[in-house]
CSV table of C-alpha atoms in Angstrom, one decimal:
chain,number,residue,atom,x,y,z
A,1,MET,CA,0.0,0.0,0.0
A,2,THR,CA,1.3,3.4,-1.0
A,3,LEU,CA,2.1,5.6,2.1
A,4,LYS,CA,0.3,8.9,2.2
A,5,TYR,CA,1.1,12.0,4.2
A,6,MET,CA,-1.1,15.1,4.7
A,7,ILE,CA,0.7,18.2,5.9
A,8,LYS,CA,-2.0,20.5,7.3
A,9,ASN,CA,-2.2,24.2,8.2
A,10,ALA,CA,1.2,25.2,7.0
A,11,THR,CA,2.6,28.4,5.5
A,12,VAL,CA,3.8,26.9,2.2
A,13,VAL,CA,6.7,28.7,0.5
A,14,SER,CA,6.4,26.8,-2.7
A,15,ILE,CA,9.0,28.5,-5.0
A,16,ASP,CA,6.5,27.7,-7.7
A,17,PRO,CA,5.3,31.0,-9.4
A,18,ASP,CA,1.9,29.5,-10.1
A,19,ILE,CA,1.4,28.7,-6.4
A,20,GLY,CA,3.4,31.3,-4.6
A,21,THR,CA,3.5,31.5,-0.8
A,22,VAL,CA,0.2,30.4,0.8
A,23,ALA,CA,-0.9,30.6,4.4
A,24,ASP,CA,-3.0,27.9,6.1
A,25,CYS,CA,-2.1,25.6,3.3
A,26,ASP,CA,-2.0,21.8,3.0
A,27,VAL,CA,0.4,19.5,1.1
A,28,LEU,CA,-0.5,15.9,0.1
A,29,ILE,CA,2.2,13.3,-0.5
A,30,GLU,CA,1.6,9.9,-1.9
A,31,GLY,CA,4.5,7.5,-2.3
A,32,ASP,CA,7.5,9.5,-3.5
A,33,SER,CA,5.6,12.5,-5.0
A,34,ILE,CA,3.7,15.6,-4.1
A,35,VAL,CA,0.2,15.2,-5.5
A,36,ALA,CA,-1.7,18.3,-4.2
A,37,VAL,CA,-1.0,21.7,-2.7
A,38,GLY,CA,-3.7,24.1,-1.5
A,39,PRO,CA,-5.9,25.2,1.4
A,40,HIS,CA,-8.4,22.8,3.0
A,41,LEU,CA,-7.5,19.7,1.0
A,42,SER,CA,-9.6,16.6,1.5
A,43,GLN,CA,-7.8,14.1,3.7
A,44,PRO,CA,-7.6,10.6,2.1
A,45,ASP,CA,-8.1,7.4,4.0
A,46,ASN,CA,-5.1,5.8,5.6
A,47,CYS,CA,-3.2,9.0,5.6
A,48,VAL,CA,-0.5,10.1,8.1
A,49,LEU,CA,-1.4,13.6,9.4
A,50,ILE,CA,1.3,16.1,10.2
A,51,ASP,CA,0.1,19.3,11.8
A,52,ALA,CA,2.2,22.2,10.5
A,53,SER,CA,0.5,25.0,12.3
A,54,ASN,CA,3.1,27.8,13.0
A,55,ALA,CA,5.5,26.2,10.6
A,56,ILE,CA,6.9,26.8,7.1
A,57,VAL,CA,6.9,24.1,4.4
A,58,SER,CA,9.5,24.7,1.7
A,59,PRO,CA,11.5,22.7,-0.8
A,60,GLY,CA,14.6,20.9,0.5
A,61,PHE,CA,17.9,22.8,-0.2
A,62,VAL,CA,20.0,21.7,-3.1
A,63,ASP,CA,23.8,21.8,-2.5
A,64,THR,CA,25.5,21.9,-5.8
A,65,HIS,CA,29.1,21.7,-4.7
A,66,ARG,CA,30.4,19.5,-1.8
A,67,HIS,CA,33.4,17.5,-1.0
A,68,THR,CA,31.4,15.3,1.4
A,69,TRP,CA,34.3,13.0,2.4
A,70,GLN,CA,35.8,15.8,4.5
A,71,THR,CA,33.2,15.5,7.3
A,72,GLN,CA,35.6,14.2,9.9
A,73,LEU,CA,37.9,17.2,9.5
A,74,ARG,CA,35.4,19.9,10.4
A,75,THR,CA,37.2,23.1,11.7
A,76,VAL,CA,40.6,22.1,10.5
A,77,CYS,CA,40.7,24.7,7.8
A,78,SER,CA,38.6,27.4,9.5
A,79,ASP,CA,41.7,29.8,9.5
A,80,HIS,CA,43.2,28.5,6.3
A,81,THR,CA,43.9,30.1,3.0
A,82,LEU,CA,43.3,28.1,-0.2
A,83,ALA,CA,47.0,27.4,-0.3
A,84,ASP,CA,46.8,25.9,3.2
A,85,TYR,CA,43.8,23.9,2.2
A,86,ALA,CA,45.6,22.5,-0.9
A,87,ILE,CA,48.4,21.3,1.1
A,88,TRP,CA,46.7,19.8,4.1
A,89,MET,CA,43.3,18.6,2.8
A,90,ARG,CA,44.2,17.6,-0.7
A,91,ASN,CA,47.7,16.1,0.0
A,92,VAL,CA,48.1,15.3,3.6
A,93,TYR,CA,44.7,14.4,5.1
A,94,GLY,CA,43.2,13.2,1.9
A,95,ALA,CA,46.0,10.7,1.4
A,96,SER,CA,45.4,9.5,5.0
A,97,TYR,CA,41.9,8.2,4.4
A,98,THR,CA,41.1,4.5,4.3
A,99,ALA,CA,38.1,3.2,2.4
A,100,ARG,CA,36.2,3.0,5.7
A,101,ASP,CA,37.1,6.7,6.4
A,102,ALA,CA,35.7,7.6,3.0
A,103,TYR,CA,32.4,5.7,3.8
A,104,LEU,CA,32.0,7.5,7.2
A,105,GLY,CA,32.8,10.9,5.7
A,106,ASN,CA,30.1,10.5,3.0
A,107,TYR,CA,27.6,8.8,5.2
A,108,CYS,CA,27.9,11.2,8.1
A,109,GLY,CA,28.2,14.2,5.7
A,110,ALA,CA,24.9,13.2,4.0
A,111,LEU,CA,23.3,12.8,7.4
A,112,GLU,CA,24.5,16.2,8.4
A,113,SER,CA,23.0,17.6,5.2
A,114,ILE,CA,19.6,16.0,5.9
A,115,ASP,CA,19.7,17.4,9.4
A,116,ASN,CA,20.3,20.8,8.0
A,117,GLY,CA,17.5,20.6,5.4
A,118,ILE,CA,19.7,19.7,2.4
A,119,THR,CA,17.9,17.0,0.5
A,120,CYS,CA,20.1,16.8,-2.6
A,121,LEU,CA,23.8,17.3,-3.1
A,122,ILE,CA,26.4,17.2,-5.8
A,123,ASP,CA,29.3,15.3,-4.3
A,124,HIS,CA,32.6,16.2,-6.0
A,125,SER,CA,34.5,13.2,-4.6
A,126,HIS,CA,38.2,13.5,-4.9
A,127,ILE,CA,39.0,10.9,-2.2
A,128,VAL,CA,39.4,7.9,-4.6
A,129,ASN,CA,42.7,6.5,-3.1
A,130,SER,CA,41.7,3.0,-4.3
A,131,PRO,CA,38.7,1.3,-6.0
A,132,ALA,CA,37.5,0.4,-2.5
A,133,HIS,CA,37.4,4.1,-1.7
A,134,ALA,CA,35.1,4.7,-4.6
A,135,ASP,CA,32.8,1.8,-3.6
A,136,SER,CA,32.7,3.1,0.0
A,137,ALA,CA,32.0,6.7,-0.9
A,138,VAL,CA,29.0,5.7,-3.1
A,139,GLN,CA,27.7,3.3,-0.4
A,140,GLY,CA,27.9,6.1,2.2
A,141,LEU,CA,25.5,8.3,0.3
A,142,LYS,CA,23.2,5.4,-0.5
A,143,ASP,CA,22.9,4.4,3.2
A,144,ALA,CA,22.1,7.9,4.2
A,145,ARG,CA,19.1,8.0,1.8
A,146,ILE,CA,19.9,11.4,0.4
A,147,ARG,CA,19.3,12.5,-3.2
A,148,GLY,CA,22.4,13.4,-5.1
A,149,THR,CA,24.9,12.9,-7.8
A,150,TRP,CA,28.2,11.2,-6.9
A,151,CYS,CA,30.9,12.6,-9.1
A,152,TYR,CA,34.0,10.4,-9.5
A,153,GLY,CA,37.0,12.6,-8.9
A,154,VAL,CA,40.2,11.6,-10.8
A,155,TRP,CA,42.4,14.0,-8.8
A,156,LYS,CA,45.5,12.0,-7.6
A,157,ASN,CA,46.2,12.2,-3.9
A,158,PRO,CA,50.0,11.8,-3.4
A,159,CYS,CA,51.4,8.4,-2.5
A,160,TRP,CA,53.8,8.8,0.3
A,161,GLU,CA,55.1,6.1,2.7
A,162,GLY,CA,52.4,5.5,5.3
A,163,SER,CA,49.6,6.9,3.1
A,164,CYS,CA,46.5,5.0,2.1
A,165,LEU,CA,47.4,4.6,-1.6
A,166,ASP,CA,49.0,1.5,-3.2
A,167,PRO,CA,52.5,2.6,-4.5
A,168,GLU,CA,52.6,-0.2,-7.0
A,169,ARG,CA,49.3,0.7,-8.6
A,170,GLU,CA,50.1,4.4,-8.6
A,171,ALA,CA,53.5,3.8,-10.3
A,172,GLN,CA,52.4,1.2,-12.8
A,173,VAL,CA,48.9,2.4,-13.7
A,174,PRO,CA,48.8,6.1,-12.8
A,175,ASP,CA,45.6,6.7,-14.7
A,176,TRP,CA,43.7,3.8,-13.2
A,177,ARG,CA,40.9,6.0,-12.0
A,178,PHE,CA,39.5,6.5,-15.5
A,179,ALA,CA,38.8,2.8,-16.0
A,180,ASP,CA,37.6,2.6,-12.4
A,181,ALA,CA,35.1,5.3,-13.0
A,182,LYS,CA,33.6,3.2,-15.7
A,183,ARG,CA,33.5,0.2,-13.3
A,184,ILE,CA,31.6,2.3,-10.7
A,185,LYS,CA,29.1,3.6,-13.3
A,186,ASP,CA,28.4,0.1,-14.7
A,187,THR,CA,28.2,-1.4,-11.2
A,188,TYR,CA,26.0,1.1,-9.3
A,189,PHE,CA,24.4,3.4,-11.8
A,190,LYS,CA,23.1,1.3,-14.7
A,191,SER,CA,20.0,3.6,-15.0
A,192,ASN,CA,21.3,7.0,-14.1
A,193,HIS,CA,17.9,8.5,-14.8
A,194,PRO,CA,17.0,12.0,-13.4
A,195,THR,CA,14.4,10.3,-11.1
A,196,ASP,CA,17.0,8.0,-9.6
A,197,LEU,CA,17.8,8.9,-6.0
A,198,LEU,CA,21.5,8.7,-6.6
A,199,ARG,CA,23.1,9.3,-9.9
A,200,PHE,CA,26.7,9.1,-11.4
A,201,GLY,CA,28.8,12.0,-12.3
A,202,PHE,CA,32.4,12.8,-13.1
A,203,ALA,CA,34.9,15.4,-11.8
A,204,PRO,CA,38.0,16.1,-13.9
A,205,ALA,CA,41.3,16.9,-12.1
A,206,GLU,CA,41.4,20.7,-11.7
A,207,LEU,CA,40.3,22.0,-15.1
A,208,ASP,CA,42.1,25.4,-14.9
A,209,PHE,CA,45.4,23.6,-14.3
A,210,LEU,CA,45.1,21.0,-17.0
A,211,THR,CA,46.4,21.7,-20.5
A,212,LYS,CA,43.7,22.7,-23.0
A,213,GLU,CA,43.7,19.2,-24.5
A,214,GLN,CA,43.6,17.5,-21.2
A,215,ALA,CA,40.6,19.5,-20.1
A,216,LYS,CA,38.7,18.7,-23.3
A,217,GLU,CA,39.7,15.0,-23.1
A,218,GLU,CA,38.6,14.6,-19.5
A,219,ILE,CA,35.2,16.2,-20.2
A,220,MET,CA,34.7,14.1,-23.2
A,221,TYR,CA,35.6,11.0,-21.2
A,222,GLY,CA,33.1,11.9,-18.5
A,223,ARG,CA,30.4,12.2,-21.3
A,224,SER,CA,31.4,8.9,-22.7
A,225,LEU,CA,30.5,7.3,-19.4
A,226,GLY,CA,27.0,8.8,-19.5
A,227,SER,CA,27.6,11.1,-16.5
A,228,ALA,CA,24.6,13.0,-15.3
A,229,ILE,CA,26.8,15.9,-14.2
A,230,ILE,CA,30.4,16.8,-15.0
A,231,THR,CA,31.7,19.2,-12.4
A,232,GLY,CA,34.9,21.1,-11.8
A,233,HIS,CA,36.5,24.1,-10.1
A,234,ILE,CA,37.3,27.1,-12.3
A,235,GLY,CA,38.1,30.8,-11.9
A,236,CYS,CA,39.1,30.8,-8.3
A,237,GLY,CA,39.9,34.4,-7.6
A,238,LYS,CA,43.5,35.2,-7.0
A,239,TYR,CA,44.3,31.6,-7.9
A,240,ASP,CA,43.1,32.1,-11.5
A,241,ASP,CA,46.1,32.1,-13.8
A,242,GLY,CA,44.0,33.2,-16.8
A,243,ALA,CA,43.1,29.7,-18.0
A,244,HIS,CA,39.7,30.8,-19.3
A,245,THR,CA,38.4,27.2,-19.4
A,246,VAL,CA,34.9,28.3,-20.4
A,247,ARG,CA,36.3,30.0,-23.6
A,248,ILE,CA,38.3,26.9,-24.4
A,249,LEU,CA,35.3,24.6,-24.0
A,250,ARG,CA,33.0,27.1,-25.9
A,251,ASP,CA,35.4,27.3,-28.8
A,252,ALA,CA,35.6,23.5,-28.9
A,253,GLY,CA,31.8,23.2,-28.9
A,254,LEU,CA,31.9,21.3,-25.6
A,255,LEU,CA,29.8,23.4,-23.3
A,256,GLY,CA,26.5,21.8,-22.3
A,257,ALA,CA,23.8,21.4,-19.7
A,258,ASP,CA,25.6,18.5,-18.1
A,259,LEU,CA,28.5,20.9,-17.0
A,260,LEU,CA,28.4,22.4,-13.5
A,261,PHE,CA,31.2,24.7,-12.6
A,262,SER,CA,32.0,25.7,-9.0
A,263,HIS,CA,33.4,29.1,-7.8
A,264,ALA,CA,34.0,30.7,-11.2
A,265,THR,CA,34.3,34.2,-9.6
A,266,THR,CA,36.6,35.6,-12.4
A,267,LEU,CA,34.3,34.8,-15.3
A,268,GLU,CA,33.9,37.6,-17.8
A,269,ASP,CA,30.7,38.6,-19.6
A,270,ASP,CA,31.3,36.6,-22.7
A,271,GLU,CA,31.9,33.5,-20.6
A,272,LEU,CA,28.7,34.0,-18.7
A,273,ASP,CA,26.9,34.5,-22.0
A,274,ALA,CA,28.3,31.2,-23.2
A,275,LEU,CA,27.2,29.4,-20.1
A,276,ARG,CA,23.7,30.8,-20.4
A,277,ASP,CA,23.4,29.9,-24.0
A,278,GLN,CA,24.5,26.3,-23.4
A,279,CYS,CA,22.5,25.9,-20.1
A,280,ALA,CA,25.6,25.1,-18.0
A,281,GLY,CA,25.3,25.5,-14.3
A,282,LEU,CA,27.3,27.6,-11.8
A,283,SER,CA,27.7,26.9,-8.0
A,284,SER,CA,28.8,29.7,-5.7
A,285,THR,CA,30.1,28.8,-2.3
A,286,PRO,CA,30.2,32.1,-0.3
A,287,GLY,CA,31.8,30.7,2.8
A,288,THR,CA,35.0,29.4,1.2
A,289,GLU,CA,35.1,32.1,-1.5
A,290,LEU,CA,35.0,34.9,1.0
A,291,GLN,CA,37.5,33.2,3.3
A,292,MET,CA,40.1,31.9,0.8
A,293,GLU,CA,40.8,34.8,-1.6
A,294,MET,CA,38.7,33.1,-4.2
A,295,GLY,CA,36.9,36.3,-5.2
A,296,HIS,CA,33.4,37.8,-4.7
A,297,PRO,CA,30.7,35.1,-5.2
A,298,ILE,CA,29.4,35.4,-8.7
A,299,ALA,CA,25.9,34.0,-8.1
A,300,PHE,CA,24.0,37.3,-8.4
A,301,LYS,CA,25.9,38.4,-11.4
A,302,ALA,CA,25.4,35.0,-13.1
A,303,ARG,CA,21.7,35.1,-12.3
A,304,ALA,CA,21.4,38.6,-13.8
A,305,ALA,CA,23.1,37.2,-16.9
A,306,GLY,CA,20.5,34.5,-17.2
A,307,CYS,CA,22.8,31.7,-16.0
A,308,ARG,CA,21.8,28.7,-13.9
A,309,ALA,CA,23.0,30.1,-10.6
A,310,SER,CA,23.0,28.0,-7.4
A,311,LEU,CA,24.6,27.6,-4.0
A,312,GLY,CA,27.0,25.0,-2.5
A,313,ILE,CA,28.5,24.4,0.9
A,314,ASP,CA,31.9,23.2,-0.5
A,315,MET,CA,33.6,21.7,2.6
A,316,ALA,CA,32.9,21.0,6.2
A,317,CYS,CA,36.5,21.5,7.1
A,318,SER,CA,36.2,25.3,7.0
A,319,ASN,CA,32.5,26.1,7.5
A,320,PRO,CA,29.3,24.4,8.7
A,321,VAL,CA,27.1,22.4,6.4
A,322,ASP,CA,24.4,25.0,6.7
A,323,MET,CA,22.6,26.5,3.7
A,324,PHE,CA,21.0,29.1,5.9
A,325,GLN,CA,24.5,30.5,6.5
A,326,GLN,CA,25.4,30.4,2.8
A,327,MET,CA,22.2,32.3,1.9
A,328,GLN,CA,23.0,34.9,4.5
A,329,LEU,CA,26.6,35.3,3.4
A,330,LEU,CA,25.7,35.6,-0.2
A,331,LEU,CA,22.9,38.1,0.3
A,332,GLN,CA,24.7,40.5,2.7
A,333,SER,CA,28.0,40.4,0.9
A,334,GLU,CA,26.3,41.3,-2.3
A,335,ARG,CA,24.4,44.1,-0.6
A,336,ARG,CA,27.6,45.4,0.8
A,337,LEU,CA,29.2,45.3,-2.7
A,338,GLN,CA,26.4,47.3,-4.1
A,339,SER,CA,26.6,49.9,-1.4
A,340,THR,CA,30.4,50.3,-1.6
A,341,THR,CA,30.5,50.6,-5.4
A,342,SER,CA,27.6,53.1,-5.6
A,343,GLN,CA,28.5,56.8,-5.6
A,344,ALA,CA,25.1,57.7,-4.1
A,345,LYS,CA,23.1,56.5,-1.2
A,346,LEU,CA,20.8,53.6,-2.3
A,347,SER,CA,17.1,54.3,-2.6
A,348,SER,CA,16.4,50.6,-2.2
A,349,LEU,CA,18.0,47.2,-2.0
A,350,GLN,CA,18.2,45.4,-5.3
A,351,GLN,CA,19.0,42.0,-3.9
A,352,LYS,CA,16.0,40.3,-2.3
A,353,CYS,CA,15.7,37.4,0.1
A,354,ALA,CA,13.5,35.5,-2.4
A,355,GLU,CA,16.3,35.5,-5.0
A,356,VAL,CA,18.7,33.8,-2.6
A,357,LEU,CA,16.1,31.2,-1.5
A,358,GLU,CA,15.4,30.4,-5.2
A,359,MET,CA,19.1,29.9,-5.8
A,360,ALA,CA,19.3,27.5,-2.8
A,361,THR,CA,16.3,25.5,-4.1
A,362,ILE,CA,15.0,25.6,-7.7
A,363,GLY,CA,18.3,27.2,-8.8
A,364,GLY,CA,20.2,24.2,-7.5
A,365,ALA,CA,17.7,21.8,-9.1
A,366,GLU,CA,18.1,23.5,-12.4
A,367,ALA,CA,21.9,23.6,-12.2
A,368,ALA,CA,21.8,19.8,-11.4
A,369,GLY,CA,19.5,19.0,-14.3
A,370,LEU,CA,16.6,18.3,-12.0
A,371,LYS,CA,14.3,21.3,-12.4
A,372,ASP,CA,11.4,19.1,-13.4
A,373,ILE,CA,12.0,16.7,-10.5
A,374,ILE,CA,12.7,18.7,-7.4
A,375,GLY,CA,13.3,22.3,-6.2
A,376,SER,CA,9.7,23.5,-5.6
A,377,ILE,CA,6.5,22.4,-3.8
A,378,THR,CA,4.8,21.5,-7.1
A,379,PRO,CA,2.3,18.6,-7.7
A,380,GLY,CA,4.0,15.9,-9.7
A,381,LYS,CA,7.5,16.6,-8.4
A,382,LYS,CA,9.3,14.3,-5.9
A,383,ALA,CA,8.5,15.0,-2.3
A,384,ASP,CA,11.8,16.5,-1.1
A,385,LEU,CA,10.7,19.1,1.4
A,386,ILE,CA,11.4,20.5,4.9
A,387,ILE,CA,9.1,21.7,7.7
A,388,THR,CA,10.6,24.5,9.7
A,389,ARG,CA,8.9,25.2,13.0
A,390,CYS,CA,8.3,28.8,14.0
A,391,ASP,CA,8.2,28.3,17.7
A,392,SER,CA,11.6,29.4,18.8
A,393,PRO,CA,12.2,32.9,20.3
A,394,ARG,CA,13.9,34.0,17.0
A,395,LEU,CA,11.0,32.8,14.8
A,396,THR,CA,8.1,34.0,16.9
A,397,PRO,CA,6.2,35.7,15.4
A,398,ILE,CA,6.8,35.8,11.6
A,399,ILE,CA,5.6,38.4,9.1
A,400,ASP,CA,7.6,37.4,6.0
A,401,PRO,CA,8.2,33.6,5.8
A,402,VAL,CA,10.8,34.0,3.0
A,403,ALA,CA,12.9,36.4,5.0
A,404,ALA,CA,12.4,34.1,8.0
A,405,LEU,CA,14.0,31.2,6.1
A,406,VAL,CA,16.9,33.3,4.6
A,407,LEU,CA,17.9,35.5,7.6
A,408,TYR,CA,16.4,34.1,10.8
A,409,ALA,CA,16.1,30.3,10.8
A,410,ASN,CA,18.8,27.8,11.4
A,411,SER,CA,19.0,24.0,11.4
A,412,SER,CA,17.6,23.6,14.9
A,413,ASP,CA,14.3,24.9,13.7
A,414,ILE,CA,13.9,22.1,11.1
A,415,ASP,CA,11.4,19.6,12.5
A,416,THR,CA,10.8,17.3,9.6
A,417,VAL,CA,12.6,16.4,6.3
A,418,PHE,CA,11.3,14.4,3.4
A,419,VAL,CA,13.5,12.9,0.7
A,420,ASN,CA,11.7,11.1,-2.1
A,421,GLY,CA,8.6,10.9,0.1
A,422,VAL,CA,10.4,9.2,3.0
A,423,VAL,CA,10.6,10.9,6.4
A,424,VAL,CA,14.4,11.1,7.1
A,425,LYS,CA,14.1,13.6,10.0
A,426,GLN,CA,11.2,13.9,12.4
A,427,GLY,CA,10.6,15.7,15.6
A,428,GLY,CA,14.0,17.4,15.1
A,429,LYS,CA,15.9,14.0,15.0
A,430,LEU,CA,17.2,11.8,12.2
A,431,THR,CA,15.2,8.7,11.7
A,432,GLN,CA,16.6,5.1,11.5
A,433,VAL,CA,20.1,6.3,12.6
A,434,ASP,CA,21.9,5.0,15.7
A,435,TRP,CA,23.7,8.3,16.0
A,436,PRO,CA,25.6,7.6,19.2
A,437,LYS,CA,27.2,4.5,17.6
A,438,VAL,CA,28.0,6.3,14.4
A,439,ARG,CA,29.3,9.3,16.2
A,440,SER,CA,31.7,7.1,18.1
A,441,GLU,CA,33.1,5.5,15.0
A,442,LEU,CA,33.4,8.9,13.3
A,443,ARG,CA,35.5,10.2,16.2
A,444,GLY,CA,37.7,7.1,15.9
A,445,SER,CA,38.1,7.7,12.2
A,446,LEU,CA,39.4,11.2,12.8
A,447,GLU,CA,42.0,9.9,15.3
A,448,SER,CA,43.3,7.4,12.8
A,449,ILE,CA,43.5,9.9,10.0
A,450,LEU,CA,45.4,12.4,12.1
A,451,HIS,CA,47.8,9.6,13.2
A,452,ARG,CA,48.6,8.6,9.7
A,453,SER,CA,48.9,12.2,8.5
A,454,LYS,CA,51.9,12.7,10.8
A,455,GLN,CA,54.0,10.6,8.4
A,456,ALA,CA,53.4,12.9,5.4
A,457,PRO,CA,56.5,14.5,3.9
A,458,LEU,CA,55.3,18.0,4.4
A,459,GLU,CA,58.1,20.0,2.9
A,460,SER,CA,58.2,18.1,-0.4
A,461,ILE,CA,54.4,18.4,-0.6
A,462,LYS,CA,54.6,22.1,-0.2
A,463,LYS,CA,57.1,22.4,-3.0
A,464,GLU,CA,55.1,20.3,-5.3
A,465,MET,CA,51.9,22.2,-4.6
A,466,ALA,CA,53.7,25.5,-5.1
A,467,ILE,CA,54.7,24.4,-8.6
A,468,PHE,CA,51.2,23.0,-9.3
A,469,MET,CA,49.3,26.1,-8.2
A,470,LYS,CA,52.0,28.6,-9.2
A,471,GLN,CA,51.9,30.1,-5.7
A,472,ASP,CA,54.2,30.7,-2.9
A,473,LEU,CA,53.1,28.1,-0.4
A,474,GLY,CA,56.1,28.2,1.9
A,475,THR,CA,54.2,29.8,4.8
A,476,ALA,CA,51.2,27.5,4.7
A,477,GLN,CA,50.2,26.4,8.2
A,478,GLY,CA,48.7,23.2,9.5
């Protein structure tokens, strides 16, 4: 029998222009889908009733850029530059992850996402130290029951004595990850349909630092696998050496709706026009971009140019997995930019709360190729939604529910989360998760990672990364 839920008496922030924001509204869910939205709906038989009085129902957040594996290392990079991050996360700690660590990072990172109202994420997974790491990372997301796209990252973590890489394999078959990506796709993602809960994607190794031919070849290889999304970092502020990857791909006829670029703060107008014309997506991650000299977030500029602009968390090692925070950072930093670049006093604010909420929901769905599947409270779409209680001192009372979600709410206000019609958080707690047990193993995982990381040849890693990034990394701190 198909399970049915009736959410009653809610303020529904639908993000659907035909529905809008409706007070005293009901939402009917049957199976994995939303079937009706409106006031005073008839309650079907055998229906689970959820009273959402004094609560806001809204679409689940869509995180379009995350390195989920880094969950254990939260706070490690909170005072780091991008240069520090490149050394410690991408070369020291990353190489210290076992396959089980990769599983726990992805599993717990996905649980953390759900707890914070993120129902879909694009996982740029550059933790593939072995084929077993790839298997484990995929399984972690599957076990957490989150929607997403797992993107096989072919970045090579360094193999040093004591690391979790096989020196023989790295020496004899240095490009083994490409064949392994096909194995993962064929094993776990035979369908890879937009309605599948978890899809397969591909992540080239740092597009801006590859040669033109390498960049084109890796994107074409990702397409040959049938990847739902091909994602990569480009245009990272002061670390942009003028690669203009978008122009290279445009001139080669390789731009398309399956491409999702993160950061991209240095894109010029012609590049934004090209992305708009070819329906490629952009993911801004305000927390890391503002911290790590990666430039001002491009989301509002990209949106104004007609691009598919969205938001991502990026990494738990430097900021919380909290889309509320990312919305706030983006909105207020953009408002400050406008005020400081204007010669006159502003007569009104151009950037509205509703725009940021759209980028965190339907904008993310569009960038991920899922606009017809998720991103709004619309009949026929999958039931990925959150119920935010307005009972706390900071949310009582509420006049503007959109502003409440963008500037006032936090994860502790999220009472219930649905993913694909399944209740994965209820009463403020994750369902079907033995969190004390998982938490204990996650802490043990961190201890073992830190222990192995002490064997890393730090000075040689610094020198190699200085050459790779064309930066002076000699002062990078751990």
